[in-house]
Structure formats: structure tokens, C-alpha cells
């Protein structure tokens, strides 16, 4: 049985963790790491996949038989702005022999771009349905607080964080959200939506982080110093060690090693999972899987968890961005690093005239709907 160094139950994060900032770009030997990984085995600074609007990023799409991973940028402001999670962490065996798989991949190469799931930004562009922020409704401060927890994604998608779910709950928008929930989270109805939320609340990428640490311990890599660790990882990625499998996202293991050395617990990155829970509740309201009251009641309970765990928007977003970086397996070694990009949008949103982070983090959340 694997030993467990961390406890992923909810609770306030430690004072040591709270004293740290901007972890999304903190690796103590980033230069050496980049040289070893990029020169030895190609770029692992970006894992691919899709980054589609509405942060439709499932932690474990179990009903689809795989864990979703990766981001593929597409969108409204630049070619690398939107989020939807569609690639798998551990791709299931398809039953094809390797030659057949290669042949199939060659035959389908020309169709890959066409068959990629759409993003909300794509759909809004095609319909011309771009929200005017002046049309946003007057919402209670508590509801705006809920919206603020996933506003970074809403902002990068060109939507309005002052709407629940970022969008007006029209029939057209409901259809778009249903499509994205189906293609990105394997959510097709209320029941499967609630199951997706349960996976995030029950472990999400906190559990994946712990799994990486447990694996590294089992392989004897956690006891190595930094240089020794990087040398062994390079051997694995170059095919010189067959006893270690870093999966489809090896960067996660590298990040887990550094995060653990930096004293970062699984609880700390809970914001990555819990902010997406609020996002999903907003989606469920927009597409009709939940009534407004149900979505707000659920968001209320989840937001109390967030408020209890962190002391400020800055702290919560630091944890969220670190969780995002871990999910991506992004070593932040290149200029187009998803983690760097996501942080840049957060920084822009902080400076916006209607920044959600001007709300009082410690406000008393009230059932005002």
C-alpha cells in the first residue's frame, strides 16, 4: 500500500504555505530543469490539448474511461486564450497494434483540426453573440463573490464575470454550454453533472498530486537531491529507465517533486478544484440543469469552503494558478507557457475597472437570492 504524506481533506492551509506567493513560476532550478528536459527529450513546457472557455476542465472524466488533460488554445483575443480539457492523462488501451495506430493516426491527421471540440469563444464568435458588459444584471454582492472565484477564466473568454456562468441564460447559450459540458466533462444531464462535481470535491487534482508524490516515493526519487532527481527524470524521458512510467504528462511529476520540497500540501491547491466547482454550478444554471436557487445554494456552500481555506483573493488565486500549472504539467520553460499566460490574464483582470477582486474577500456571504 502506498504511504500518504498529505491529507487532502478541507481545512485552512498552513501559515508556511500562506507566506509564499507566485508559485506558478517558482522552480528553484528552472534553468537547469529546462535544459535537461528540453534538450534531452523535447519540450514539456506545454502539454497540448485545449484550453476552452468556461474552464471546462474535468479532473477525472471517469465516465468517459479516461482522465481529461491538456489545453488547446483557440479564440477570441489570441490563438492561445481559451480553455477546454479534452485529452486524457492516461489514455486507455484502444486495442490497436502500434502499426495500426500509426496508420490510423496518419489517415486522421487531416481531420484532427476539424474534429477538435469547439470552445465557448468559438461559438460566441460564430453567432455574433458577444456580451455587452453594460447589460450585466444587478446581482447581490454574494453572488458576485461566487462569480469572482472563476472570473479569470470568464475574462479570458471574453465573457462577463458579472453574469452567473459568464453568460446570459438564453436558450442559445444553454445549447452552447450543454455542448461544451458534454464534450469536455462528459456531462450530459443533471445527474452526470453532479457526479463531475463530486469528483472535484472528493479529490480532484489534489488526489492526482498526492498520487504523483506517492509514485515518486515508491520509485525512490523523493529522497534524491535536485540534480540527482533531474538526472533520473531525464533518463526516464530518454527511455533509459523502463521501471518508471511518468505517463502522458511527465511535467506533473517534476512539479510535484518541487512543490513537495517547497512544503506545498495537496490542500493548498484545492482552489483549482473548488473554483471549477463554482464554475460548473454556473454552467448548470445557464443550461438548465439547476435552477438559479439550487445553483446559488450549492455555490454558497462551496464558497464557504474557499473562504475558510484562504485569507485573500491573492492567496486563493495563487493556489488556483499553481493547481492549474500542475494540471497542465507546465514547467513554464517557454514564452507561450500556459501557466504564464493564465497568470498574465489574472494580472490584467486585477487592474480592470470592474475587477472582481475589489470585492471584500471577507464579506459575510448571505443567501440573498
CSV table of C-alpha atoms in Angstrom, one decimal:
chain,number,residue,atom,x,y,z
A,1,UNK,CA,0.0,0.0,0.0
A,2,UNK,CA,1.3,3.4,-0.9
A,3,UNK,CA,2.1,5.7,2.0
A,4,UNK,CA,0.3,9.1,2.1
A,5,UNK,CA,2.3,12.1,3.2
A,6,UNK,CA,-0.5,14.6,2.6
A,7,UNK,CA,-4.1,14.8,3.7
A,8,UNK,CA,-6.5,16.1,1.1
A,9,UNK,CA,-9.3,16.9,3.5
A,10,UNK,CA,-10.5,20.5,3.5
A,11,UNK,CA,-9.1,22.9,6.1
A,12,UNK,CA,-7.1,26.0,6.4
A,13,UNK,CA,-3.7,25.8,4.7
A,14,UNK,CA,-0.6,26.3,6.8
A,15,UNK,CA,0.9,29.6,7.7
A,16,UNK,CA,4.1,28.5,5.9
A,17,UNK,CA,2.1,27.9,2.7
A,18,UNK,CA,0.3,31.2,3.1
A,19,UNK,CA,3.5,33.1,3.3
A,20,UNK,CA,4.5,32.0,-0.3
A,21,UNK,CA,3.4,33.9,-3.4
A,22,UNK,CA,3.6,33.5,-7.2
A,23,UNK,CA,4.3,29.8,-7.1
A,24,UNK,CA,3.2,29.3,-10.7
A,25,UNK,CA,6.7,30.4,-11.8
A,26,UNK,CA,8.7,29.2,-8.9
A,27,UNK,CA,11.0,26.3,-9.6
A,28,UNK,CA,14.3,26.6,-7.8
A,29,UNK,CA,16.3,25.3,-10.7
A,30,UNK,CA,14.2,26.4,-13.6
A,31,UNK,CA,17.1,27.0,-15.9
A,32,UNK,CA,18.7,23.6,-15.3
A,33,UNK,CA,15.3,21.9,-15.5
A,34,UNK,CA,14.6,23.5,-18.9
A,35,UNK,CA,18.0,22.4,-20.3
A,36,UNK,CA,17.6,18.8,-19.1
A,37,UNK,CA,14.0,18.4,-20.3
A,38,UNK,CA,14.0,20.4,-23.4
A,39,UNK,CA,17.4,19.4,-24.7
A,40,UNK,CA,17.1,15.8,-23.7
A,41,UNK,CA,13.6,14.9,-24.6
A,42,UNK,CA,11.7,17.7,-26.3
A,43,UNK,CA,9.5,20.4,-24.9
A,44,UNK,CA,7.4,19.6,-21.9
A,45,UNK,CA,6.6,23.2,-21.1
A,46,UNK,CA,3.3,22.8,-22.9
A,47,UNK,CA,1.3,19.6,-22.9
A,48,UNK,CA,-1.1,20.3,-25.6
A,49,UNK,CA,-4.8,19.8,-25.5
A,50,UNK,CA,-7.4,22.5,-25.4
A,51,UNK,CA,-8.0,25.5,-23.2
A,52,UNK,CA,-11.6,26.4,-23.9
A,53,UNK,CA,-13.7,29.0,-22.3
A,54,UNK,CA,-15.6,28.4,-19.1
A,55,UNK,CA,-12.7,26.4,-17.7
A,56,UNK,CA,-14.4,23.2,-18.8
A,57,UNK,CA,-11.6,21.1,-17.3
A,58,UNK,CA,-12.6,17.9,-15.7
A,59,UNK,CA,-10.3,16.4,-13.1
A,60,UNK,CA,-11.3,12.8,-13.8
A,61,UNK,CA,-13.7,12.1,-16.6
A,62,UNK,CA,-14.3,8.6,-15.3
A,63,UNK,CA,-17.5,8.0,-17.2
A,64,UNK,CA,-15.5,8.6,-20.4
A,65,UNK,CA,-12.9,6.0,-19.4
A,66,UNK,CA,-10.1,8.5,-19.1
A,67,UNK,CA,-8.8,11.5,-17.2
A,68,UNK,CA,-9.0,14.7,-19.2
A,69,UNK,CA,-5.9,16.8,-19.6
A,70,UNK,CA,-4.2,19.4,-21.7
A,71,UNK,CA,-5.3,22.6,-23.2
A,72,UNK,CA,-5.8,23.7,-26.8
A,73,UNK,CA,-5.8,27.4,-27.3
A,74,UNK,CA,-8.4,28.9,-29.5
A,75,UNK,CA,-10.2,32.0,-29.5
A,76,UNK,CA,-11.4,35.4,-29.4
A,77,UNK,CA,-8.4,37.5,-28.4
A,78,UNK,CA,-5.5,35.4,-29.5
A,79,UNK,CA,-4.7,31.9,-30.8
A,80,UNK,CA,-3.9,30.7,-27.3
A,81,UNK,CA,-6.6,32.0,-24.9
A,82,UNK,CA,-9.5,29.7,-24.3
A,83,UNK,CA,-9.9,26.6,-22.3
A,84,UNK,CA,-11.5,23.1,-22.7
A,85,UNK,CA,-10.0,20.0,-21.3
A,86,UNK,CA,-10.2,17.1,-23.8
A,87,UNK,CA,-7.0,15.0,-23.9
A,88,UNK,CA,-6.5,12.1,-21.4
A,89,UNK,CA,-4.0,11.8,-18.6
A,90,UNK,CA,-3.9,8.1,-19.0
A,91,UNK,CA,-5.2,7.2,-22.4
A,92,UNK,CA,-6.9,3.9,-22.3
A,93,UNK,CA,-5.8,1.0,-24.5
A,94,UNK,CA,-7.7,1.1,-27.7
A,95,UNK,CA,-6.8,-2.4,-28.7
A,96,UNK,CA,-5.0,-1.4,-31.9
A,97,UNK,CA,-1.5,-2.7,-32.6
A,98,UNK,CA,1.1,0.1,-32.9
A,99,UNK,CA,1.4,-0.1,-36.7
A,100,UNK,CA,-2.4,0.1,-37.0
A,101,UNK,CA,-2.4,3.0,-34.6
A,102,UNK,CA,0.2,4.8,-36.6
A,103,UNK,CA,-1.8,4.2,-39.8
A,104,UNK,CA,-5.0,5.4,-38.2
A,105,UNK,CA,-3.2,8.5,-36.9
A,106,UNK,CA,-1.9,9.3,-40.4
A,107,UNK,CA,-5.2,8.8,-42.0
A,108,UNK,CA,-6.9,11.1,-39.4
A,109,UNK,CA,-4.3,13.8,-39.3
A,110,UNK,CA,-6.0,15.9,-41.9
A,111,UNK,CA,-9.3,15.7,-39.9
A,112,UNK,CA,-7.8,16.5,-36.5
A,113,UNK,CA,-8.3,20.2,-36.5
A,114,UNK,CA,-11.8,19.9,-37.8
A,115,UNK,CA,-12.8,17.4,-35.2
A,116,UNK,CA,-11.5,19.3,-32.2
A,117,UNK,CA,-14.2,20.3,-29.7
A,118,UNK,CA,-15.4,23.8,-30.1
A,119,UNK,CA,-14.8,26.4,-27.4
A,120,UNK,CA,-17.3,28.8,-26.0
A,121,UNK,CA,-15.4,31.6,-27.6
A,122,UNK,CA,-15.6,29.9,-31.0
A,123,UNK,CA,-19.4,29.5,-30.6
A,124,UNK,CA,-19.9,33.1,-29.5
A,125,UNK,CA,-17.8,34.4,-32.4
A,126,UNK,CA,-19.8,32.3,-34.9
A,127,UNK,CA,-23.1,33.5,-33.6
A,128,UNK,CA,-22.0,37.1,-33.1
A,129,UNK,CA,-23.4,36.8,-29.5
A,130,UNK,CA,-20.7,38.8,-27.7
A,131,UNK,CA,-21.9,40.2,-24.4
A,132,UNK,CA,-22.0,43.9,-23.7
A,133,UNK,CA,-20.8,44.3,-20.1
A,134,UNK,CA,-23.2,47.2,-19.7
A,135,UNK,CA,-26.1,44.7,-20.0
A,136,UNK,CA,-25.0,42.7,-16.9
A,137,UNK,CA,-27.7,42.3,-14.3
A,138,UNK,CA,-27.6,43.8,-10.8
A,139,UNK,CA,-26.6,40.8,-8.7
A,140,UNK,CA,-26.2,40.6,-4.9
A,141,UNK,CA,-22.6,41.0,-3.7
A,142,UNK,CA,-22.6,37.4,-2.5
A,143,UNK,CA,-23.4,36.1,-6.0
A,144,UNK,CA,-20.8,38.4,-7.5
A,145,UNK,CA,-18.3,36.9,-5.0
A,146,UNK,CA,-19.2,33.4,-6.3
A,147,UNK,CA,-18.7,34.7,-9.9
A,148,UNK,CA,-15.3,36.1,-8.9
A,149,UNK,CA,-13.9,32.7,-8.0
A,150,UNK,CA,-13.9,31.7,-11.7
A,151,UNK,CA,-13.7,35.2,-13.2
A,152,UNK,CA,-10.2,34.7,-14.5
A,153,UNK,CA,-11.5,32.1,-16.9
A,154,UNK,CA,-14.6,34.2,-17.7
A,155,UNK,CA,-12.4,37.1,-18.5
A,156,UNK,CA,-10.0,35.2,-20.8
A,157,UNK,CA,-13.0,34.0,-22.8
A,158,UNK,CA,-14.3,37.5,-23.5
A,159,UNK,CA,-17.4,36.9,-21.3
A,160,UNK,CA,-18.7,38.9,-18.4
A,161,UNK,CA,-17.9,37.8,-14.9
A,162,UNK,CA,-21.0,39.7,-13.6
A,163,UNK,CA,-23.3,37.2,-15.2
A,164,UNK,CA,-23.7,33.8,-13.4
A,165,UNK,CA,-21.7,31.4,-15.5
A,166,UNK,CA,-20.4,34.4,-17.6
A,167,UNK,CA,-23.4,34.3,-19.9
A,168,UNK,CA,-27.0,35.4,-20.1
A,169,UNK,CA,-29.1,32.2,-19.6
A,170,UNK,CA,-30.7,32.3,-23.1
A,171,UNK,CA,-31.8,29.2,-25.0
A,172,UNK,CA,-28.9,29.7,-27.5
A,173,UNK,CA,-26.3,30.0,-24.7
A,174,UNK,CA,-27.8,27.0,-22.9
A,175,UNK,CA,-27.3,24.9,-26.0
A,176,UNK,CA,-23.7,26.1,-26.3
A,177,UNK,CA,-23.0,25.3,-22.6
A,178,UNK,CA,-24.6,21.8,-22.9
A,179,UNK,CA,-22.4,21.0,-25.9
A,180,UNK,CA,-19.2,22.1,-24.0
A,181,UNK,CA,-20.2,20.2,-20.9
A,182,UNK,CA,-20.7,17.1,-23.0
A,183,UNK,CA,-17.5,17.4,-25.0
A,184,UNK,CA,-15.3,18.5,-22.1
A,185,UNK,CA,-16.6,17.0,-19.0
A,186,UNK,CA,-18.7,14.1,-20.4
A,187,UNK,CA,-21.7,15.8,-18.6
A,188,UNK,CA,-25.0,15.3,-20.4
A,189,UNK,CA,-27.5,15.9,-17.7
A,190,UNK,CA,-28.1,16.9,-14.1
A,191,UNK,CA,-27.0,13.5,-12.7
A,192,UNK,CA,-23.7,13.3,-14.6
A,193,UNK,CA,-23.1,17.0,-13.7
A,194,UNK,CA,-23.4,16.3,-10.0
A,195,UNK,CA,-21.1,13.3,-10.4
A,196,UNK,CA,-18.5,15.6,-12.0
A,197,UNK,CA,-18.8,18.0,-9.1
A,198,UNK,CA,-18.4,15.1,-6.6
A,199,UNK,CA,-15.2,14.0,-8.3
A,200,UNK,CA,-13.8,17.5,-7.9
A,201,UNK,CA,-14.9,17.8,-4.3
A,202,UNK,CA,-13.7,14.3,-3.4
A,203,UNK,CA,-10.2,14.7,-4.6
A,204,UNK,CA,-9.8,16.4,-8.0
A,205,UNK,CA,-6.2,17.3,-8.7
A,206,UNK,CA,-5.4,17.3,-5.1
A,207,UNK,CA,-5.6,13.5,-5.3
A,208,UNK,CA,-3.6,13.4,-8.5
A,209,UNK,CA,-0.9,15.5,-6.8
A,210,UNK,CA,-0.8,13.1,-3.9
A,211,UNK,CA,-0.6,10.1,-6.4
A,212,UNK,CA,2.4,11.7,-8.0
A,213,UNK,CA,4.2,12.1,-4.7
A,214,UNK,CA,3.4,8.5,-3.7
A,215,UNK,CA,4.7,7.2,-7.0
A,216,UNK,CA,7.9,9.3,-6.7
A,217,UNK,CA,8.4,7.9,-3.2
A,218,UNK,CA,7.8,4.3,-4.4
A,219,UNK,CA,10.4,4.9,-7.1
A,220,UNK,CA,12.9,6.3,-4.6
A,221,UNK,CA,13.0,9.6,-6.3
A,222,UNK,CA,11.8,11.8,-3.5
A,223,UNK,CA,15.0,11.2,-1.5
A,224,UNK,CA,17.3,12.4,-4.2
A,225,UNK,CA,18.7,15.9,-4.3
A,226,UNK,CA,17.7,18.2,-7.1
A,227,UNK,CA,20.5,17.3,-9.6
A,228,UNK,CA,20.1,13.6,-9.0
A,229,UNK,CA,16.3,13.8,-9.4
A,230,UNK,CA,16.6,15.7,-12.7
A,231,UNK,CA,19.2,13.3,-14.0
A,232,UNK,CA,16.9,10.3,-13.3
A,233,UNK,CA,13.9,12.1,-14.9
A,234,UNK,CA,16.0,12.8,-18.0
A,235,UNK,CA,16.9,9.1,-18.1
A,236,UNK,CA,13.2,8.1,-17.9
A,237,UNK,CA,12.2,10.6,-20.7
A,238,UNK,CA,15.1,9.4,-22.9
A,239,UNK,CA,14.0,5.8,-22.5
A,240,UNK,CA,17.0,4.7,-20.3
A,241,UNK,CA,14.8,3.6,-17.4
A,242,UNK,CA,11.8,1.4,-18.1
A,243,UNK,CA,10.9,0.8,-14.5
A,244,UNK,CA,9.4,4.3,-14.2
A,245,UNK,CA,6.3,5.5,-16.1
A,246,UNK,CA,5.7,9.2,-15.9
A,247,UNK,CA,2.6,9.0,-18.0
A,248,UNK,CA,1.4,11.4,-20.7
A,249,UNK,CA,2.2,14.4,-18.5
A,250,UNK,CA,5.7,14.0,-17.1
A,251,UNK,CA,5.8,17.6,-16.1
A,252,UNK,CA,3.4,16.9,-13.3
A,253,UNK,CA,5.9,14.6,-11.6
A,254,UNK,CA,8.6,17.2,-11.9
A,255,UNK,CA,6.3,19.9,-10.4
A,256,UNK,CA,5.1,17.5,-7.7
A,257,UNK,CA,8.7,17.0,-6.6
A,258,UNK,CA,9.4,20.7,-6.4
A,259,UNK,CA,6.1,21.5,-4.8
A,260,UNK,CA,6.7,18.9,-2.1
A,261,UNK,CA,10.2,20.2,-1.5
A,262,UNK,CA,8.6,23.7,-1.1
A,263,UNK,CA,6.3,22.4,1.6
A,264,UNK,CA,3.1,22.7,-0.6
A,265,UNK,CA,0.4,20.4,0.5
A,266,UNK,CA,-2.5,18.9,-1.5
A,267,UNK,CA,-4.9,21.1,0.5
A,268,UNK,CA,-3.2,24.3,-0.8
A,269,UNK,CA,-4.1,23.7,-4.5
A,270,UNK,CA,-7.8,23.0,-3.5
A,271,UNK,CA,-8.7,26.3,-5.1
A,272,UNK,CA,-8.0,24.8,-8.5
A,273,UNK,CA,-10.7,22.2,-7.9
A,274,UNK,CA,-13.2,24.3,-5.9
A,275,UNK,CA,-13.2,27.3,-8.2
A,276,UNK,CA,-14.1,24.9,-11.0
A,277,UNK,CA,-16.9,23.6,-8.9
A,278,UNK,CA,-18.4,27.1,-8.7
A,279,UNK,CA,-17.9,27.4,-12.5
A,280,UNK,CA,-19.8,24.2,-13.0
A,281,UNK,CA,-22.7,25.4,-10.9
A,282,UNK,CA,-22.8,28.5,-13.0
A,283,UNK,CA,-22.8,26.3,-16.2
A,284,UNK,CA,-25.6,24.1,-14.8
A,285,UNK,CA,-27.7,27.2,-14.2
A,286,UNK,CA,-27.1,28.6,-17.7
A,287,UNK,CA,-28.0,25.3,-19.4
A,288,UNK,CA,-31.0,24.5,-17.1
A,289,UNK,CA,-29.5,21.5,-15.1
A,290,UNK,CA,-30.1,23.5,-11.9
A,291,UNK,CA,-32.4,26.3,-11.0
A,292,UNK,CA,-31.0,29.6,-10.0
A,293,UNK,CA,-31.7,29.0,-6.4
A,294,UNK,CA,-30.2,25.5,-6.5
A,295,UNK,CA,-27.0,26.7,-8.2
A,296,UNK,CA,-26.6,29.6,-5.7
A,297,UNK,CA,-27.3,27.4,-2.7
A,298,UNK,CA,-24.6,25.0,-3.9
A,299,UNK,CA,-22.2,27.8,-4.7
A,300,UNK,CA,-22.8,29.2,-1.3
A,301,UNK,CA,-21.6,26.0,0.5
A,302,UNK,CA,-18.6,25.6,-1.8
A,303,UNK,CA,-17.6,29.3,-1.4
A,304,UNK,CA,-17.7,29.0,2.4
A,305,UNK,CA,-15.0,26.3,2.0
A,306,UNK,CA,-12.9,28.6,-0.1
A,307,UNK,CA,-13.3,31.5,2.3
A,308,UNK,CA,-12.3,29.2,5.2
A,309,UNK,CA,-9.2,27.9,3.4
A,310,UNK,CA,-7.7,31.2,2.2
A,311,UNK,CA,-7.2,34.7,3.6
A,312,UNK,CA,-7.5,36.8,0.4
A,313,UNK,CA,-8.2,36.8,-3.3
A,314,UNK,CA,-4.4,36.9,-3.9
A,315,UNK,CA,-3.9,33.8,-1.9
A,316,UNK,CA,-6.7,31.9,-3.5
A,317,UNK,CA,-5.6,32.8,-7.0
A,318,UNK,CA,-2.0,31.8,-6.2
A,319,UNK,CA,-3.3,28.4,-5.2
A,320,UNK,CA,-5.6,28.2,-8.2
A,321,UNK,CA,-2.8,29.1,-10.6
A,322,UNK,CA,-0.4,26.6,-9.0
A,323,UNK,CA,-3.1,23.9,-9.3
A,324,UNK,CA,-3.6,24.9,-13.0
A,325,UNK,CA,0.1,24.7,-13.6
A,326,UNK,CA,0.2,21.2,-12.0
A,327,UNK,CA,-2.8,20.1,-14.1
A,328,UNK,CA,-1.1,21.3,-17.2
A,329,UNK,CA,2.3,19.7,-16.2
A,330,UNK,CA,3.6,23.1,-17.4
A,331,UNK,CA,7.3,23.7,-16.4
A,332,UNK,CA,6.9,27.4,-17.5
A,333,UNK,CA,10.0,26.9,-19.6
A,334,UNK,CA,8.8,28.8,-22.7
A,335,UNK,CA,7.3,32.1,-23.5
A,336,UNK,CA,4.0,30.6,-24.5
A,337,UNK,CA,3.7,28.7,-21.3
A,338,UNK,CA,0.0,28.2,-20.4
A,339,UNK,CA,0.8,28.9,-16.7
A,340,UNK,CA,2.5,32.2,-17.6
A,341,UNK,CA,-0.4,33.1,-19.9
A,342,UNK,CA,-3.0,32.3,-17.3
A,343,UNK,CA,-1.3,34.4,-14.7
A,344,UNK,CA,-1.0,37.3,-17.1
A,345,UNK,CA,-4.8,37.3,-17.6
A,346,UNK,CA,-5.2,37.3,-13.8
A,347,UNK,CA,-2.9,40.3,-13.5
A,348,UNK,CA,-4.8,42.1,-16.2
A,349,UNK,CA,-8.1,41.4,-14.6
A,350,UNK,CA,-6.8,42.7,-11.3
A,351,UNK,CA,-6.2,46.0,-13.0
A,352,UNK,CA,-9.6,46.2,-14.7
A,353,UNK,CA,-12.0,49.0,-13.8
A,354,UNK,CA,-14.6,46.4,-12.7
A,355,UNK,CA,-12.1,43.9,-11.2
A,356,UNK,CA,-13.9,41.2,-9.2
A,357,UNK,CA,-11.0,41.2,-6.8
A,358,UNK,CA,-12.1,44.6,-5.5
A,359,UNK,CA,-14.9,42.7,-3.6
A,360,UNK,CA,-14.2,42.2,0.0
A,361,UNK,CA,-12.8,38.7,0.4
A,362,UNK,CA,-14.0,38.5,4.0
A,363,UNK,CA,-17.5,39.7,3.3
A,364,UNK,CA,-20.3,37.8,5.0
A,365,UNK,CA,-21.8,35.6,2.4
A,366,UNK,CA,-25.5,35.7,2.6
A,367,UNK,CA,-28.3,33.7,0.9
A,368,UNK,CA,-29.7,36.8,-0.8
A,369,UNK,CA,-31.5,35.2,-3.8
